[in-house]
């Protein structure tokens, strides 16, 4: 309410509250209310506005998850996404592992709601995807496909093979794991492993994927599984090519274009073309250091749903405002 307006009198407040109750609680239309009170529907609309502006009526949302509705809607609209789920701003002060668990829980709830028995679901390795699998309680019986190999040095609980196993133990569907490392020494070794029967069977499922859950990595230390698996010379060479983001060992520049580097020939992972062809891609990308990487991947047009936090969403919106995505 503006400073120049007086608060409504008692009788005015009662009338405003009565009309607001008809509209918000009883679900009556503005035309029905207008007929009952002998006024125009335009006056009803103005009275509803006054009831809100004066504080007499407050609109609140009680969502079944800790989601910032306004930020979620802004991010969704800015990038033309089907969905965006942004954790509440209060999580900005929480430890990263706590935020990761909440991101994973949101992803689990979404996947539980949208998965169907006809789906073929792909999972990339990532700590956030791993957190999602630990939070999943029910899924229809559908195949679960591993999208990339295992990072060397990870304990078994964090490996992508174990991630796929956990999900299929819940769904009862077939598992298609990749028993092989993420990064291999050369192209010949990669091609040899891809022809191994078990791995070849999994790679054959990539064209059947209907949904995929992936993590967005930034081309920085500690922000990408692939980055951390390479030596310093390879990291620098790829950075010099303009690498900004990584998804399932596939690289993107700041504009969302796929980057062709030598890396593509010595990783066990779904191809960029196969990943782009998946009808529904749920991407998990959070924290301020990953904002530019999330922006890059969203510009690719590959992602349909983003799950993130306010720490990434605020700079993400600034990037979208500065250079609007196509």
Tab-separated table of C-alpha atoms in Angstrom:
chain	number	residue	atom	x	y	z
A	1	UNK	CA	0.000	0.000	0.000
A	2	UNK	CA	1.412	3.422	-0.926
A	3	UNK	CA	2.134	5.958	1.820
A	4	UNK	CA	-0.530	8.346	0.477
A	5	UNK	CA	-3.367	5.848	0.912
A	6	UNK	CA	-5.222	5.558	4.186
A	7	UNK	CA	-5.828	2.099	5.610
A	8	UNK	CA	-9.418	0.906	5.086
A	9	UNK	CA	-11.964	1.667	7.766
A	10	UNK	CA	-13.550	-1.159	9.737
A	11	UNK	CA	-16.612	-1.366	7.478
A	12	UNK	CA	-14.464	-1.130	4.329
A	13	UNK	CA	-12.125	-3.811	5.657
A	14	UNK	CA	-15.055	-6.139	6.396
A	15	UNK	CA	-16.430	-5.664	2.868
A	16	UNK	CA	-13.023	-6.215	1.290
A	17	UNK	CA	-12.430	-9.310	3.404
A	18	UNK	CA	-15.858	-10.706	2.542
A	19	UNK	CA	-15.286	-10.276	-1.182
A	20	UNK	CA	-11.767	-11.709	-0.878
A	21	UNK	CA	-13.161	-14.718	0.992
A	22	UNK	CA	-15.675	-15.331	-1.786
A	23	UNK	CA	-12.886	-15.274	-4.371
A	24	UNK	CA	-9.938	-16.971	-2.626
A	25	UNK	CA	-11.659	-19.378	-0.245
A	26	UNK	CA	-15.020	-20.186	-1.832
A	27	UNK	CA	-13.735	-20.089	-5.420
A	28	UNK	CA	-16.453	-17.762	-6.718
A	29	UNK	CA	-15.792	-15.931	-9.989
A	30	UNK	CA	-15.524	-12.141	-10.161
A	31	UNK	CA	-18.755	-12.041	-12.174
A	32	UNK	CA	-20.632	-14.075	-9.545
A	33	UNK	CA	-19.342	-11.789	-6.779
A	34	UNK	CA	-20.305	-8.715	-8.793
A	35	UNK	CA	-23.886	-9.992	-9.212
A	36	UNK	CA	-24.184	-10.788	-5.496
A	37	UNK	CA	-22.991	-7.358	-4.341
A	38	UNK	CA	-24.533	-5.324	-7.149
A	39	UNK	CA	-21.230	-3.931	-8.457
A	40	UNK	CA	-19.204	-4.355	-11.647
A	41	UNK	CA	-16.657	-7.150	-12.012
A	42	UNK	CA	-14.024	-4.463	-12.621
A	43	UNK	CA	-14.760	-3.011	-9.197
A	44	UNK	CA	-14.462	-6.519	-7.732
A	45	UNK	CA	-11.002	-6.790	-9.310
A	46	UNK	CA	-9.980	-3.403	-7.863
A	47	UNK	CA	-11.255	-4.402	-4.412
A	48	UNK	CA	-9.257	-7.634	-4.524
A	49	UNK	CA	-6.166	-5.601	-5.427
A	50	UNK	CA	-6.852	-3.226	-2.537
A	51	UNK	CA	-7.270	-6.156	-0.132
A	52	UNK	CA	-3.815	-7.438	-1.091
A	53	UNK	CA	-2.106	-4.021	-1.189
A	54	UNK	CA	-3.439	-3.077	2.232
A	55	UNK	CA	-2.175	-6.315	3.778
A	56	UNK	CA	-5.700	-7.434	4.593
A	57	UNK	CA	-5.133	-10.459	2.360
A	58	UNK	CA	-1.746	-12.140	2.113
A	59	UNK	CA	-0.994	-14.772	-0.514
A	60	UNK	CA	1.377	-17.472	0.710
A	61	UNK	CA	2.629	-20.665	-0.916
A	62	UNK	CA	3.303	-23.813	1.071
A	63	UNK	CA	5.277	-26.077	-1.251
A	64	UNK	CA	6.060	-29.718	-0.354
A	65	UNK	CA	9.782	-29.037	-0.873
A	66	UNK	CA	12.260	-26.240	0.081
A	67	UNK	CA	11.956	-24.456	-3.284
A	68	UNK	CA	12.202	-20.710	-3.989
A	69	UNK	CA	9.177	-20.289	-6.245
A	70	UNK	CA	10.088	-16.846	-7.610
A	71	UNK	CA	13.683	-17.760	-8.504
A	72	UNK	CA	12.548	-21.055	-9.998
A	73	UNK	CA	10.064	-19.303	-12.263
A	74	UNK	CA	12.595	-16.644	-13.318
A	75	UNK	CA	15.237	-19.218	-14.245
A	76	UNK	CA	12.702	-21.357	-16.105
A	77	UNK	CA	11.483	-18.375	-18.132
A	78	UNK	CA	14.979	-16.957	-18.794
A	79	UNK	CA	16.220	-20.190	-20.383
A	80	UNK	CA	12.980	-21.574	-21.803
A	81	UNK	CA	13.085	-24.680	-19.622
A	82	UNK	CA	10.266	-27.079	-18.956
A	83	UNK	CA	11.050	-26.934	-15.227
A	84	UNK	CA	13.469	-25.241	-12.858
A	85	UNK	CA	13.724	-26.082	-9.162
A	86	UNK	CA	15.809	-23.659	-7.099
A	87	UNK	CA	16.513	-24.382	-3.449
A	88	UNK	CA	15.476	-21.713	-0.952
A	89	UNK	CA	17.945	-18.881	-0.300
A	90	UNK	CA	18.517	-20.100	3.259
A	91	UNK	CA	20.635	-22.950	1.849
A	92	UNK	CA	23.311	-20.432	0.748
A	93	UNK	CA	24.694	-20.532	4.294
A	94	UNK	CA	24.738	-24.322	4.557
A	95	UNK	CA	27.752	-26.611	3.969
A	96	UNK	CA	28.111	-27.861	0.421
A	97	UNK	CA	27.455	-31.481	1.340
A	98	UNK	CA	24.139	-30.462	2.942
A	99	UNK	CA	23.127	-28.535	-0.190
A	100	UNK	CA	24.156	-31.539	-2.307
A	101	UNK	CA	21.892	-33.816	-0.279
A	102	UNK	CA	18.961	-31.417	-0.739
A	103	UNK	CA	19.617	-31.157	-4.478
A	104	UNK	CA	19.682	-34.952	-4.650
A	105	UNK	CA	16.454	-35.245	-2.680
A	106	UNK	CA	14.679	-32.788	-5.004
A	107	UNK	CA	15.889	-34.752	-8.022
A	108	UNK	CA	14.732	-38.015	-6.428
A	109	UNK	CA	11.248	-36.666	-5.761
A	110	UNK	CA	10.956	-35.370	-9.310
A	111	UNK	CA	12.164	-38.621	-10.890
A	112	UNK	CA	9.785	-40.636	-8.700
A	113	UNK	CA	6.902	-38.514	-9.989
A	114	UNK	CA	7.701	-38.432	-13.710
A	115	UNK	CA	9.257	-41.866	-14.391
A	116	UNK	CA	7.056	-44.416	-16.167
A	117	UNK	CA	7.432	-48.140	-16.936
A	118	UNK	CA	8.141	-47.279	-20.585
A	119	UNK	CA	11.160	-45.119	-19.728
A	120	UNK	CA	14.818	-45.964	-20.218
A	121	UNK	CA	16.714	-43.830	-17.689
A	122	UNK	CA	20.364	-42.831	-17.973
A	123	UNK	CA	22.507	-41.754	-15.020
A	124	UNK	CA	25.869	-40.009	-15.180
A	125	UNK	CA	28.374	-40.275	-12.354
A	126	UNK	CA	28.360	-37.311	-9.963
A	127	UNK	CA	28.149	-36.808	-6.231
A	128	UNK	CA	24.798	-35.045	-6.632
A	129	UNK	CA	23.392	-37.875	-8.790
A	130	UNK	CA	24.700	-40.307	-6.186
A	131	UNK	CA	22.841	-38.320	-3.508
A	132	UNK	CA	19.693	-38.593	-5.626
A	133	UNK	CA	19.939	-42.370	-5.860
A	134	UNK	CA	20.264	-42.626	-2.083
A	135	UNK	CA	17.040	-40.624	-1.689
A	136	UNK	CA	14.941	-42.592	-4.207
A	137	UNK	CA	12.300	-44.732	-2.524
A	138	UNK	CA	10.140	-45.928	-5.446
A	139	UNK	CA	10.457	-46.179	-9.225
A	140	UNK	CA	8.553	-48.109	-11.872
A	141	UNK	CA	10.222	-51.148	-13.357
A	142	UNK	CA	12.399	-49.670	-16.120
A	143	UNK	CA	15.990	-50.078	-17.380
A	144	UNK	CA	18.733	-47.970	-15.756
A	145	UNK	CA	21.723	-47.166	-17.960
A	146	UNK	CA	25.123	-45.881	-16.851
A	147	UNK	CA	26.230	-42.994	-19.075
A	148	UNK	CA	29.979	-42.953	-18.401
A	149	UNK	CA	32.787	-44.922	-16.823
A	150	UNK	CA	34.152	-44.812	-13.304
A	151	UNK	CA	36.555	-42.166	-12.040
A	152	UNK	CA	39.736	-43.776	-10.752
A	153	UNK	CA	40.234	-43.528	-7.016
A	154	UNK	CA	36.559	-43.324	-6.022
A	155	UNK	CA	35.433	-45.598	-3.218
A	156	UNK	CA	32.893	-48.228	-4.228
A	157	UNK	CA	29.947	-46.456	-2.589
A	158	UNK	CA	30.516	-43.448	-4.831
A	159	UNK	CA	31.121	-45.295	-8.080
A	160	UNK	CA	28.612	-44.984	-10.921
A	161	UNK	CA	28.318	-48.783	-11.112
A	162	UNK	CA	27.059	-48.786	-7.529
A	163	UNK	CA	24.755	-45.863	-8.303
A	164	UNK	CA	23.064	-47.834	-11.093
A	165	UNK	CA	22.866	-50.891	-8.855
A	166	UNK	CA	21.111	-48.945	-6.084
A	167	UNK	CA	18.466	-47.570	-8.439
A	168	UNK	CA	17.722	-50.925	-10.047
A	169	UNK	CA	17.395	-52.490	-6.587
A	170	UNK	CA	14.528	-50.032	-6.041
A	171	UNK	CA	12.936	-50.248	-9.490
A	172	UNK	CA	13.515	-53.928	-10.202
A	173	UNK	CA	14.441	-53.033	-13.785
A	174	UNK	CA	17.429	-54.168	-15.823
A	175	UNK	CA	20.822	-52.603	-15.082
A	176	UNK	CA	23.257	-51.580	-17.817
A	177	UNK	CA	26.539	-50.686	-16.071
A	178	UNK	CA	29.931	-49.754	-17.526
A	179	UNK	CA	32.695	-51.734	-15.838
A	180	UNK	CA	35.531	-49.546	-17.021
A	181	UNK	CA	37.389	-46.328	-16.208
A	182	UNK	CA	36.097	-42.927	-17.236
A	183	UNK	CA	39.363	-41.729	-18.798
A	184	UNK	CA	41.576	-44.091	-20.801
A	185	UNK	CA	45.174	-43.598	-22.004
A	186	UNK	CA	44.463	-43.579	-25.751
A	187	UNK	CA	41.909	-44.026	-28.513
A	188	UNK	CA	42.862	-47.639	-29.244
A	189	UNK	CA	42.226	-48.750	-25.645
A	190	UNK	CA	38.909	-46.903	-25.638
A	191	UNK	CA	37.725	-48.564	-28.840
A	192	UNK	CA	38.808	-51.983	-27.579
A	193	UNK	CA	36.832	-51.610	-24.354
A	194	UNK	CA	33.762	-50.302	-26.173
A	195	UNK	CA	33.664	-53.567	-28.116
A	196	UNK	CA	33.631	-55.664	-24.919
A	197	UNK	CA	30.221	-57.435	-24.760
A	198	UNK	CA	28.992	-55.915	-21.473
A	199	UNK	CA	30.100	-52.382	-22.316
A	200	UNK	CA	28.867	-52.667	-25.915
A	201	UNK	CA	25.431	-53.708	-24.592
A	202	UNK	CA	25.271	-50.607	-22.403
A	203	UNK	CA	26.408	-48.328	-25.234
A	204	UNK	CA	23.681	-49.893	-27.388
A	205	UNK	CA	21.082	-48.611	-24.899
A	206	UNK	CA	22.068	-44.957	-25.358
A	207	UNK	CA	19.852	-44.596	-28.426
A	208	UNK	CA	16.856	-45.866	-26.399
A	209	UNK	CA	17.128	-43.345	-23.559
A	210	UNK	CA	13.982	-41.361	-22.760
A	211	UNK	CA	15.245	-39.613	-19.630
A	212	UNK	CA	18.693	-38.805	-18.265
A	213	UNK	CA	19.900	-37.360	-14.977
A	214	UNK	CA	23.261	-35.625	-15.309
A	215	UNK	CA	25.471	-33.277	-13.356
A	216	UNK	CA	26.962	-30.055	-14.716
A	217	UNK	CA	30.659	-29.648	-14.017
A	218	UNK	CA	32.719	-26.470	-14.390
A	219	UNK	CA	36.142	-26.653	-16.030
A	220	UNK	CA	37.882	-25.836	-12.742
A	221	UNK	CA	39.668	-27.816	-10.030
A	222	UNK	CA	37.226	-29.720	-7.846
A	223	UNK	CA	34.227	-28.795	-10.005
A	224	UNK	CA	34.416	-31.549	-12.656
A	225	UNK	CA	35.115	-35.266	-12.399
A	226	UNK	CA	36.799	-35.243	-15.803
A	227	UNK	CA	38.917	-32.170	-15.055
A	228	UNK	CA	40.244	-33.797	-11.900
A	229	UNK	CA	41.042	-37.031	-13.779
A	230	UNK	CA	43.372	-35.351	-16.312
A	231	UNK	CA	46.928	-34.132	-15.960
A	232	UNK	CA	47.716	-30.407	-15.863
A	233	UNK	CA	48.846	-30.221	-19.505
A	234	UNK	CA	45.586	-31.745	-20.783
A	235	UNK	CA	43.494	-29.482	-18.553
A	236	UNK	CA	45.275	-26.395	-19.824
A	237	UNK	CA	45.026	-27.463	-23.473
A	238	UNK	CA	41.290	-28.052	-23.175
A	239	UNK	CA	40.800	-24.766	-21.303
A	240	UNK	CA	42.643	-22.984	-24.128
A	241	UNK	CA	40.022	-24.367	-26.531
A	242	UNK	CA	37.341	-22.543	-24.548
A	243	UNK	CA	36.013	-25.298	-22.291
A	244	UNK	CA	33.572	-23.903	-19.737
A	245	UNK	CA	31.366	-26.840	-18.776
A	246	UNK	CA	31.292	-30.624	-18.762
A	247	UNK	CA	28.398	-33.078	-18.724
A	248	UNK	CA	29.058	-36.827	-18.721
A	249	UNK	CA	32.598	-36.182	-20.061
A	250	UNK	CA	31.264	-34.040	-22.921
A	251	UNK	CA	32.534	-30.465	-23.098
A	252	UNK	CA	30.791	-27.154	-23.871
A	253	UNK	CA	32.070	-23.649	-24.511
A	254	UNK	CA	30.517	-20.543	-22.940
A	255	UNK	CA	27.942	-20.285	-25.743
A	256	UNK	CA	26.727	-23.833	-25.231
A	257	UNK	CA	28.445	-25.266	-28.300
A	258	UNK	CA	29.864	-28.787	-28.136
A	259	UNK	CA	33.652	-28.738	-27.998
A	260	UNK	CA	35.578	-31.231	-30.103
A	261	UNK	CA	38.836	-32.160	-28.386
A	262	UNK	CA	41.055	-35.212	-28.192
A	263	UNK	CA	39.319	-36.040	-24.910
A	264	UNK	CA	36.303	-37.409	-26.785
A	265	UNK	CA	38.399	-40.308	-28.069
A	266	UNK	CA	39.657	-41.580	-24.725
A	267	UNK	CA	36.639	-41.505	-22.438
A	268	UNK	CA	34.034	-44.218	-21.938
A	269	UNK	CA	30.898	-42.104	-22.148
A	270	UNK	CA	27.751	-41.342	-24.086
A	271	UNK	CA	28.406	-39.136	-27.123
A	272	UNK	CA	27.278	-35.525	-27.330
A	273	UNK	CA	24.862	-36.419	-30.146
A	274	UNK	CA	23.295	-39.261	-28.161
A	275	UNK	CA	22.941	-37.087	-25.069
A	276	UNK	CA	21.349	-34.250	-27.047
A	277	UNK	CA	18.847	-36.723	-28.540
A	278	UNK	CA	17.453	-37.723	-25.100
A	279	UNK	CA	13.925	-36.231	-24.884
A	280	UNK	CA	14.151	-35.268	-21.197
A	281	UNK	CA	17.402	-34.285	-19.503
A	282	UNK	CA	17.402	-33.369	-15.812
A	283	UNK	CA	20.578	-31.452	-14.968
A	284	UNK	CA	21.901	-30.902	-11.449
A	285	UNK	CA	24.197	-27.881	-11.159
A	286	UNK	CA	24.626	-25.817	-8.012
A	287	UNK	CA	26.923	-23.403	-6.135
A	288	UNK	CA	28.227	-20.033	-7.298
A	289	UNK	CA	31.455	-21.370	-8.918
A	290	UNK	CA	29.336	-23.411	-11.338
A	291	UNK	CA	27.015	-20.595	-12.454
A	292	UNK	CA	28.882	-19.899	-15.730
A	293	UNK	CA	29.044	-23.625	-16.495
A	294	UNK	CA	25.312	-24.044	-15.839
A	295	UNK	CA	24.634	-21.043	-18.093
A	296	UNK	CA	26.723	-22.625	-20.872
A	297	UNK	CA	24.951	-25.991	-20.710
A	298	UNK	CA	21.498	-24.386	-20.615
A	299	UNK	CA	22.393	-22.427	-23.751
A	300	UNK	CA	23.033	-25.729	-25.540
A	301	UNK	CA	19.296	-26.468	-25.476
A	302	UNK	CA	19.963	-29.975	-24.178
A	303	UNK	CA	18.455	-29.514	-20.702
A	304	UNK	CA	14.718	-29.652	-20.032
A	305	UNK	CA	14.841	-29.475	-16.213
A	306	UNK	CA	17.401	-27.711	-14.014
A	307	UNK	CA	17.783	-28.366	-10.301
A	308	UNK	CA	20.010	-25.795	-8.606
A	309	UNK	CA	20.372	-23.515	-5.594
A	310	UNK	CA	20.019	-19.769	-5.077
A	311	UNK	CA	23.806	-19.337	-4.958
A	312	UNK	CA	23.945	-20.392	-8.622
A	313	UNK	CA	20.542	-19.064	-9.697
A	314	UNK	CA	21.200	-15.388	-8.871
A	315	UNK	CA	24.397	-15.061	-10.986
A	316	UNK	CA	22.738	-17.300	-13.590
A	317	UNK	CA	19.929	-14.770	-14.036
A	318	UNK	CA	22.489	-11.972	-14.318
A	319	UNK	CA	24.258	-13.878	-17.113
A	320	UNK	CA	20.963	-14.457	-18.906
A	321	UNK	CA	20.038	-10.767	-18.599
A	322	UNK	CA	23.404	-9.646	-19.944
A	323	UNK	CA	23.311	-12.027	-22.890
A	324	UNK	CA	19.791	-13.468	-23.388
A	325	UNK	CA	19.809	-17.119	-24.504
A	326	UNK	CA	18.337	-17.890	-27.889
